């Protein structure tokens, strides 16, 4: 039976009232490689739930590293600051992550941890612009939770709500009609981004100035389609465009279907309709993949500034008259497994 979040009353709590927090200590990849084991080692990244490898538990004890054998949440301190992951088999954390363990023993269930992970992830936007997750500040954050009549956390509702969620495995009828060898990359030609798109800058909007609303606020992040928050300000960019980070997660490209506000760390690509081409999500997703290939050029703090972005050349499939083959791009994306579900 499905449940609604409005079926229960909600009450405010600090994170510190709900969780114990444990700070990590430095762990290197070399240590992991030399002491391979079964304990997940967690740092600040979002990929693979922040896991950078598995390390020997006894070695962690010997070194005095921060670990737990019980299920927990981890939160990134730097990098993807505020990113929260569920660790079902316990873990050890390096100095760029922290462990969160529910205080109430009756609440320590996977369904409750998953509910809490969603709640905490809603606060990740507060740690953009290089802000770090510090122990005192994080534990002082206010969160809203389902509550009982006497204003205690309603763990039973959280557990039942997660268990009530129904899902079906995503299915696809596609079997990849365009195999990788049919891309014919050796025949692609170079085009300047500025010849294909009008590149427009985003606009700075501080966290203090943001108000709650429904307008997607696109930041220089590498997850959630770039959506760092939803704000009440009027959108400043059109939908059916591409957001492209030039600072932060430089080179991260996302298709934006709806009007939005882009931060000043993000540029927005508006398709130049020179040949009566209808730009759509399929063509945009092809471009996003191509644009992300430029990310390696902008590591070590380099920014992809506006003029450099406009003059950057990318390779694309072409028609017989050497123009970008937009039909191919669209059909290629549609033919991929799950392309029929986009």
CSV table of C-alpha atoms in Angstrom, one decimal:
chain,number,residue,atom,x,y,z
A,1,UNK,CA,0.0,0.0,0.0
A,2,UNK,CA,1.4,3.4,-1.0
A,3,UNK,CA,1.9,6.1,1.6
A,4,UNK,CA,2.1,9.8,1.3
A,5,UNK,CA,4.5,12.1,3.1
A,6,UNK,CA,1.5,14.3,4.0
A,7,UNK,CA,0.0,11.4,6.0
A,8,UNK,CA,2.2,12.3,9.0
A,9,UNK,CA,3.1,15.5,10.9
A,10,UNK,CA,6.6,16.8,10.6
A,11,UNK,CA,8.9,18.4,13.2
A,12,UNK,CA,12.3,20.2,13.1
A,13,UNK,CA,15.4,18.5,14.5
A,14,UNK,CA,19.1,19.3,14.4
A,15,UNK,CA,21.3,16.7,12.7
A,16,UNK,CA,23.2,16.5,16.0
A,17,UNK,CA,20.0,15.3,17.7
A,18,UNK,CA,19.7,12.4,15.3
A,19,UNK,CA,23.2,11.4,14.5
A,20,UNK,CA,26.6,10.8,16.0
A,21,UNK,CA,29.3,12.1,13.8
A,22,UNK,CA,32.9,10.7,13.5
A,23,UNK,CA,35.6,12.5,11.6
A,24,UNK,CA,37.9,10.6,9.3
A,25,UNK,CA,41.7,10.5,9.1
A,26,UNK,CA,44.0,10.4,6.2
A,27,UNK,CA,44.1,7.2,4.0
A,28,UNK,CA,46.0,7.0,0.8
A,29,UNK,CA,45.4,4.9,-2.3
A,30,UNK,CA,48.8,3.4,-1.8
A,31,UNK,CA,47.8,2.1,1.6
A,32,UNK,CA,44.7,0.5,0.1
A,33,UNK,CA,46.7,-1.1,-2.6
A,34,UNK,CA,49.2,-2.5,-0.1
A,35,UNK,CA,46.5,-3.6,2.4
A,36,UNK,CA,43.6,-4.9,0.4
A,37,UNK,CA,40.7,-6.2,2.4
A,38,UNK,CA,36.9,-6.1,2.5
A,39,UNK,CA,36.2,-2.8,4.3
A,40,UNK,CA,35.1,0.0,2.0
A,41,UNK,CA,37.4,3.1,2.2
A,42,UNK,CA,35.3,6.3,1.7
A,43,UNK,CA,36.5,9.7,0.6
A,44,UNK,CA,34.7,12.7,-0.8
A,45,UNK,CA,33.8,11.7,-4.3
A,46,UNK,CA,30.2,10.9,-5.5
A,47,UNK,CA,31.1,8.0,-7.8
A,48,UNK,CA,30.7,4.5,-6.4
A,49,UNK,CA,29.2,6.1,-3.2
A,50,UNK,CA,32.6,7.7,-2.5
A,51,UNK,CA,34.4,4.3,-2.3
A,52,UNK,CA,38.0,4.5,-3.5
A,53,UNK,CA,38.8,0.8,-2.7
A,54,UNK,CA,38.6,-1.8,0.0
A,55,UNK,CA,41.1,-2.1,2.8
A,56,UNK,CA,42.0,-4.6,5.5
A,57,UNK,CA,40.1,-4.0,8.7
A,58,UNK,CA,42.9,-5.0,11.0
A,59,UNK,CA,45.2,-2.5,9.3
A,60,UNK,CA,42.7,0.3,9.9
A,61,UNK,CA,42.6,-0.7,13.6
A,62,UNK,CA,46.4,-0.7,13.8
A,63,UNK,CA,46.6,2.8,12.2
A,64,UNK,CA,43.8,4.2,14.4
A,65,UNK,CA,41.6,5.1,11.4
A,66,UNK,CA,37.9,5.9,11.8
A,67,UNK,CA,35.8,3.0,10.9
A,68,UNK,CA,32.5,1.2,11.7
A,69,UNK,CA,31.3,-2.4,11.1
A,70,UNK,CA,27.7,-1.4,11.2
A,71,UNK,CA,25.6,0.3,8.4
A,72,UNK,CA,26.0,4.0,8.4
A,73,UNK,CA,25.8,7.2,6.3
A,74,UNK,CA,28.9,9.0,5.1
A,75,UNK,CA,29.1,12.7,4.2
A,76,UNK,CA,31.8,14.3,2.1
A,77,UNK,CA,33.7,17.1,3.9
A,78,UNK,CA,35.4,18.6,0.9
A,79,UNK,CA,35.2,18.2,-2.9
A,80,UNK,CA,31.6,17.1,-3.4
A,81,UNK,CA,30.9,18.6,0.0
A,82,UNK,CA,27.6,17.6,1.6
A,83,UNK,CA,27.2,14.5,-0.6
A,84,UNK,CA,25.7,11.7,1.5
A,85,UNK,CA,26.0,8.0,0.8
A,86,UNK,CA,24.6,4.9,2.5
A,87,UNK,CA,27.2,2.3,3.5
A,88,UNK,CA,25.3,-0.9,4.2
A,89,UNK,CA,28.3,-2.9,5.3
A,90,UNK,CA,30.2,-0.3,7.3
A,91,UNK,CA,33.3,1.5,6.1
A,92,UNK,CA,36.4,3.4,7.0
A,93,UNK,CA,36.6,7.1,6.2
A,94,UNK,CA,39.5,9.2,5.1
A,95,UNK,CA,40.1,12.9,6.1
A,96,UNK,CA,37.7,14.2,3.4
A,97,UNK,CA,34.6,12.3,4.7
A,98,UNK,CA,32.7,11.7,8.0
A,99,UNK,CA,30.7,8.9,9.4
A,100,UNK,CA,27.1,9.4,10.5
A,101,UNK,CA,25.4,6.8,12.8
A,102,UNK,CA,21.9,7.1,14.1
A,103,UNK,CA,21.8,7.6,17.8
A,104,UNK,CA,18.6,5.6,18.4
A,105,UNK,CA,19.3,1.9,18.2
A,106,UNK,CA,15.6,1.2,17.2
A,107,UNK,CA,16.1,3.4,14.1
A,108,UNK,CA,19.2,1.5,12.7
A,109,UNK,CA,17.5,-0.1,9.8
A,110,UNK,CA,18.5,0.2,6.1
A,111,UNK,CA,15.1,1.7,5.2
A,112,UNK,CA,15.5,4.5,7.8
A,113,UNK,CA,19.0,5.2,6.7
A,114,UNK,CA,17.8,5.5,3.1
A,115,UNK,CA,15.0,7.9,4.2
A,116,UNK,CA,17.5,10.0,6.2
A,117,UNK,CA,20.0,10.0,3.2
A,118,UNK,CA,17.3,11.7,1.1
A,119,UNK,CA,16.6,14.3,3.7
A,120,UNK,CA,20.3,15.1,4.2
A,121,UNK,CA,21.0,15.3,0.5
A,122,UNK,CA,18.5,18.1,0.2
A,123,UNK,CA,21.0,20.3,2.2
A,124,UNK,CA,23.9,19.6,-0.1
A,125,UNK,CA,23.4,22.9,-2.0
A,126,UNK,CA,24.6,24.7,1.1
A,127,UNK,CA,28.1,23.5,0.6
A,128,UNK,CA,28.7,24.8,-2.9
A,129,UNK,CA,31.3,27.5,-3.7
A,130,UNK,CA,34.0,25.6,-1.8
A,131,UNK,CA,32.3,25.5,1.6
A,132,UNK,CA,33.4,22.6,3.7
A,133,UNK,CA,31.4,20.4,6.0
A,134,UNK,CA,32.6,21.2,9.5
A,135,UNK,CA,31.4,19.2,12.5
A,136,UNK,CA,29.8,22.0,14.5
A,137,UNK,CA,28.0,23.6,11.6
A,138,UNK,CA,26.8,20.3,10.1
A,139,UNK,CA,25.4,19.0,13.4
A,140,UNK,CA,23.7,22.3,14.0
A,141,UNK,CA,21.8,22.2,10.6
A,142,UNK,CA,18.0,22.0,11.0
A,143,UNK,CA,16.1,19.2,9.2
A,144,UNK,CA,12.4,18.4,9.0
A,145,UNK,CA,11.4,14.8,9.8
A,146,UNK,CA,8.2,12.8,10.3
A,147,UNK,CA,7.3,13.0,13.9
A,148,UNK,CA,5.1,11.2,16.5
A,149,UNK,CA,2.5,13.0,18.5
A,150,UNK,CA,5.1,13.8,21.2
A,151,UNK,CA,7.5,15.3,18.6
A,152,UNK,CA,10.0,12.4,18.5
A,153,UNK,CA,11.2,11.1,15.2
A,154,UNK,CA,8.7,8.7,13.7
A,155,UNK,CA,11.1,5.9,12.7
A,156,UNK,CA,8.2,3.5,12.0
A,157,UNK,CA,6.7,5.8,9.4
A,158,UNK,CA,10.1,6.3,7.7
A,159,UNK,CA,10.7,2.6,7.6
A,160,UNK,CA,7.2,1.8,6.2
A,161,UNK,CA,7.4,4.7,3.7
A,162,UNK,CA,10.6,3.4,2.1
A,163,UNK,CA,9.2,-0.2,2.0
A,164,UNK,CA,6.0,1.1,0.4
A,165,UNK,CA,7.8,2.6,-2.6
A,166,UNK,CA,7.0,0.6,-5.7
A,167,UNK,CA,9.3,0.4,-8.6
A,168,UNK,CA,9.7,-1.7,-11.8
A,169,UNK,CA,13.1,-2.3,-13.4
A,170,UNK,CA,13.6,0.1,-16.2
A,171,UNK,CA,13.1,-1.8,-19.5
A,172,UNK,CA,14.1,-1.0,-23.0
A,173,UNK,CA,13.3,-2.4,-26.4
A,174,UNK,CA,16.5,-1.1,-27.9
A,175,UNK,CA,19.5,-3.3,-28.5
A,176,UNK,CA,21.9,-0.7,-29.6
A,177,UNK,CA,21.2,-0.3,-33.4
A,178,UNK,CA,24.4,1.8,-33.8
A,179,UNK,CA,27.3,-0.3,-32.6
A,180,UNK,CA,30.4,1.7,-31.5
A,181,UNK,CA,32.3,0.8,-34.7
A,182,UNK,CA,29.7,2.4,-36.8
A,183,UNK,CA,30.3,5.8,-35.3
A,184,UNK,CA,33.0,6.3,-38.0
A,185,UNK,CA,34.9,8.8,-35.8
A,186,UNK,CA,37.8,8.8,-38.2
A,187,UNK,CA,35.5,10.7,-40.6
A,188,UNK,CA,34.3,13.3,-38.2
A,189,UNK,CA,35.2,17.0,-38.7
A,190,UNK,CA,36.0,19.8,-36.4
A,191,UNK,CA,33.6,22.7,-35.5
A,192,UNK,CA,34.0,25.7,-33.2
A,193,UNK,CA,31.5,25.7,-30.3
A,194,UNK,CA,30.9,29.4,-31.0
A,195,UNK,CA,29.8,28.6,-34.6
A,196,UNK,CA,27.2,26.1,-33.4
A,197,UNK,CA,26.0,27.8,-30.2
A,198,UNK,CA,25.5,31.2,-28.7
A,199,UNK,CA,27.4,31.0,-25.4
A,200,UNK,CA,25.9,33.1,-22.6
A,201,UNK,CA,27.0,33.5,-19.0
A,202,UNK,CA,25.1,32.7,-15.9
A,203,UNK,CA,24.6,35.1,-13.1
A,204,UNK,CA,25.7,35.0,-9.5
A,205,UNK,CA,23.1,34.5,-6.9
A,206,UNK,CA,24.3,34.1,-3.3
A,207,UNK,CA,22.8,31.5,-1.0
A,208,UNK,CA,21.5,34.2,1.2
A,209,UNK,CA,19.6,35.8,-1.7
A,210,UNK,CA,18.0,32.5,-2.8
A,211,UNK,CA,14.3,32.0,-1.9
A,212,UNK,CA,12.4,28.8,-2.1
A,213,UNK,CA,10.6,28.0,-5.3
A,214,UNK,CA,10.3,25.9,-8.4
A,215,UNK,CA,13.0,27.4,-10.7
A,216,UNK,CA,16.0,25.0,-11.2
A,217,UNK,CA,19.2,26.6,-10.0
A,218,UNK,CA,22.0,25.2,-12.0
A,219,UNK,CA,25.4,25.1,-10.3
A,220,UNK,CA,28.9,23.9,-11.3
A,221,UNK,CA,28.3,20.4,-9.9
A,222,UNK,CA,28.7,17.0,-11.5
A,223,UNK,CA,25.4,15.4,-10.4
A,224,UNK,CA,21.6,15.8,-10.3
A,225,UNK,CA,21.7,17.2,-13.9
A,226,UNK,CA,23.5,20.3,-12.4
A,227,UNK,CA,20.5,21.2,-10.2
A,228,UNK,CA,21.9,22.6,-7.0
A,229,UNK,CA,18.7,24.0,-5.6
A,230,UNK,CA,15.2,25.1,-6.6
A,231,UNK,CA,14.6,28.8,-6.1
A,232,UNK,CA,11.8,31.4,-6.3
A,233,UNK,CA,13.6,33.8,-8.7
A,234,UNK,CA,12.4,34.0,-12.3
A,235,UNK,CA,14.4,31.9,-14.7
A,236,UNK,CA,17.1,33.8,-16.7
A,237,UNK,CA,17.8,31.1,-19.3
A,238,UNK,CA,15.5,29.3,-21.7
A,239,UNK,CA,15.0,25.5,-21.6
A,240,UNK,CA,16.1,23.2,-24.4
A,241,UNK,CA,19.6,24.4,-23.9
A,242,UNK,CA,22.9,23.0,-22.5
A,243,UNK,CA,24.5,24.1,-19.3
A,244,UNK,CA,28.3,23.9,-19.3
A,245,UNK,CA,30.4,24.5,-16.2
A,246,UNK,CA,33.5,26.6,-16.7
A,247,UNK,CA,34.5,26.6,-13.0
A,248,UNK,CA,34.0,24.0,-10.2
A,249,UNK,CA,33.3,20.8,-12.1
A,250,UNK,CA,34.7,22.3,-15.3
A,251,UNK,CA,33.4,20.8,-18.5
A,252,UNK,CA,30.3,19.1,-17.0
A,253,UNK,CA,27.5,19.4,-19.5
A,254,UNK,CA,23.8,18.8,-18.9
A,255,UNK,CA,20.7,19.2,-21.1
A,256,UNK,CA,18.2,21.6,-19.4
A,257,UNK,CA,14.7,20.9,-20.6
A,258,UNK,CA,13.0,23.7,-18.6
A,259,UNK,CA,13.8,27.4,-18.1
A,260,UNK,CA,16.4,27.9,-15.3
A,261,UNK,CA,18.8,30.1,-13.5
A,262,UNK,CA,22.5,29.4,-14.0
A,263,UNK,CA,25.1,30.5,-11.5
A,264,UNK,CA,28.1,32.6,-12.7
A,265,UNK,CA,30.2,29.4,-12.7
A,266,UNK,CA,28.1,28.1,-15.6
A,267,UNK,CA,27.8,29.1,-19.2
A,268,UNK,CA,24.7,28.3,-21.3
A,269,UNK,CA,24.7,27.0,-24.9
A,270,UNK,CA,21.9,28.2,-27.1
A,271,UNK,CA,21.7,26.3,-30.4
A,272,UNK,CA,22.1,28.5,-33.5
A,273,UNK,CA,19.3,27.4,-35.9
A,274,UNK,CA,21.1,28.2,-39.1
A,275,UNK,CA,19.6,25.4,-41.2
A,276,UNK,CA,16.1,25.0,-39.8
A,277,UNK,CA,17.3,22.2,-37.5
A,278,UNK,CA,15.0,21.4,-34.6
A,279,UNK,CA,17.3,21.1,-31.6
A,280,UNK,CA,16.0,18.5,-29.2
A,281,UNK,CA,17.0,16.4,-26.1
A,282,UNK,CA,18.5,13.7,-28.3
A,283,UNK,CA,20.9,16.0,-30.2
A,284,UNK,CA,21.6,17.8,-26.9
A,285,UNK,CA,22.6,14.6,-25.1
A,286,UNK,CA,24.9,13.7,-28.0
A,287,UNK,CA,26.6,17.1,-27.6
A,288,UNK,CA,26.8,16.7,-23.8
A,289,UNK,CA,28.9,13.6,-24.3
A,290,UNK,CA,31.2,15.3,-26.8
A,291,UNK,CA,31.6,18.4,-24.7
A,292,UNK,CA,32.6,16.3,-21.6
A,293,UNK,CA,35.6,15.0,-23.6
A,294,UNK,CA,37.2,18.4,-23.0
A,295,UNK,CA,37.1,18.1,-19.2
A,296,UNK,CA,40.7,16.8,-19.0
A,297,UNK,CA,42.0,20.1,-20.3
A,298,UNK,CA,40.7,22.0,-17.3
A,299,UNK,CA,42.0,20.0,-14.3
A,300,UNK,CA,44.3,21.6,-11.6
A,301,UNK,CA,41.9,24.6,-11.2
A,302,UNK,CA,41.9,25.8,-14.8
A,303,UNK,CA,38.8,27.6,-15.9
A,304,UNK,CA,37.1,27.2,-19.3
A,305,UNK,CA,36.5,31.0,-19.8
A,306,UNK,CA,33.9,32.3,-22.2
A,307,UNK,CA,36.1,33.2,-25.1
A,308,UNK,CA,38.1,30.0,-24.8
A,309,UNK,CA,34.8,28.0,-24.8
A,310,UNK,CA,33.6,29.7,-27.9
A,311,UNK,CA,36.8,29.0,-29.8
A,312,UNK,CA,37.2,25.4,-28.6
A,313,UNK,CA,36.8,22.9,-31.5
A,314,UNK,CA,35.0,19.6,-31.1
A,315,UNK,CA,34.7,16.8,-33.6
A,316,UNK,CA,31.2,15.8,-34.9
A,317,UNK,CA,29.8,13.4,-37.5
A,318,UNK,CA,29.1,15.2,-40.8
A,319,UNK,CA,26.8,14.9,-43.8
A,320,UNK,CA,28.1,14.6,-47.4
A,321,UNK,CA,28.3,18.4,-47.6
A,322,UNK,CA,30.5,18.5,-44.5
A,323,UNK,CA,27.8,20.0,-42.2
A,324,UNK,CA,27.1,18.5,-38.7
A,325,UNK,CA,24.9,15.4,-39.2
A,326,UNK,CA,22.2,16.2,-36.6
A,327,UNK,CA,20.0,13.3,-37.9
A,328,UNK,CA,22.7,10.9,-37.1
A,329,UNK,CA,23.2,12.3,-33.7
A,330,UNK,CA,19.5,12.1,-32.9
A,331,UNK,CA,19.1,8.5,-34.2
A,332,UNK,CA,22.3,7.3,-32.5
A,333,UNK,CA,21.0,8.4,-29.1
A,334,UNK,CA,17.5,7.0,-29.8
A,335,UNK,CA,19.0,3.6,-30.8
A,336,UNK,CA,21.1,3.1,-27.6
A,337,UNK,CA,19.8,0.8,-24.9
A,338,UNK,CA,17.2,2.8,-22.9
A,339,UNK,CA,17.2,5.5,-25.6
A,340,UNK,CA,13.6,4.7,-26.0
A,341,UNK,CA,13.0,5.8,-22.4
A,342,UNK,CA,14.5,9.3,-22.6
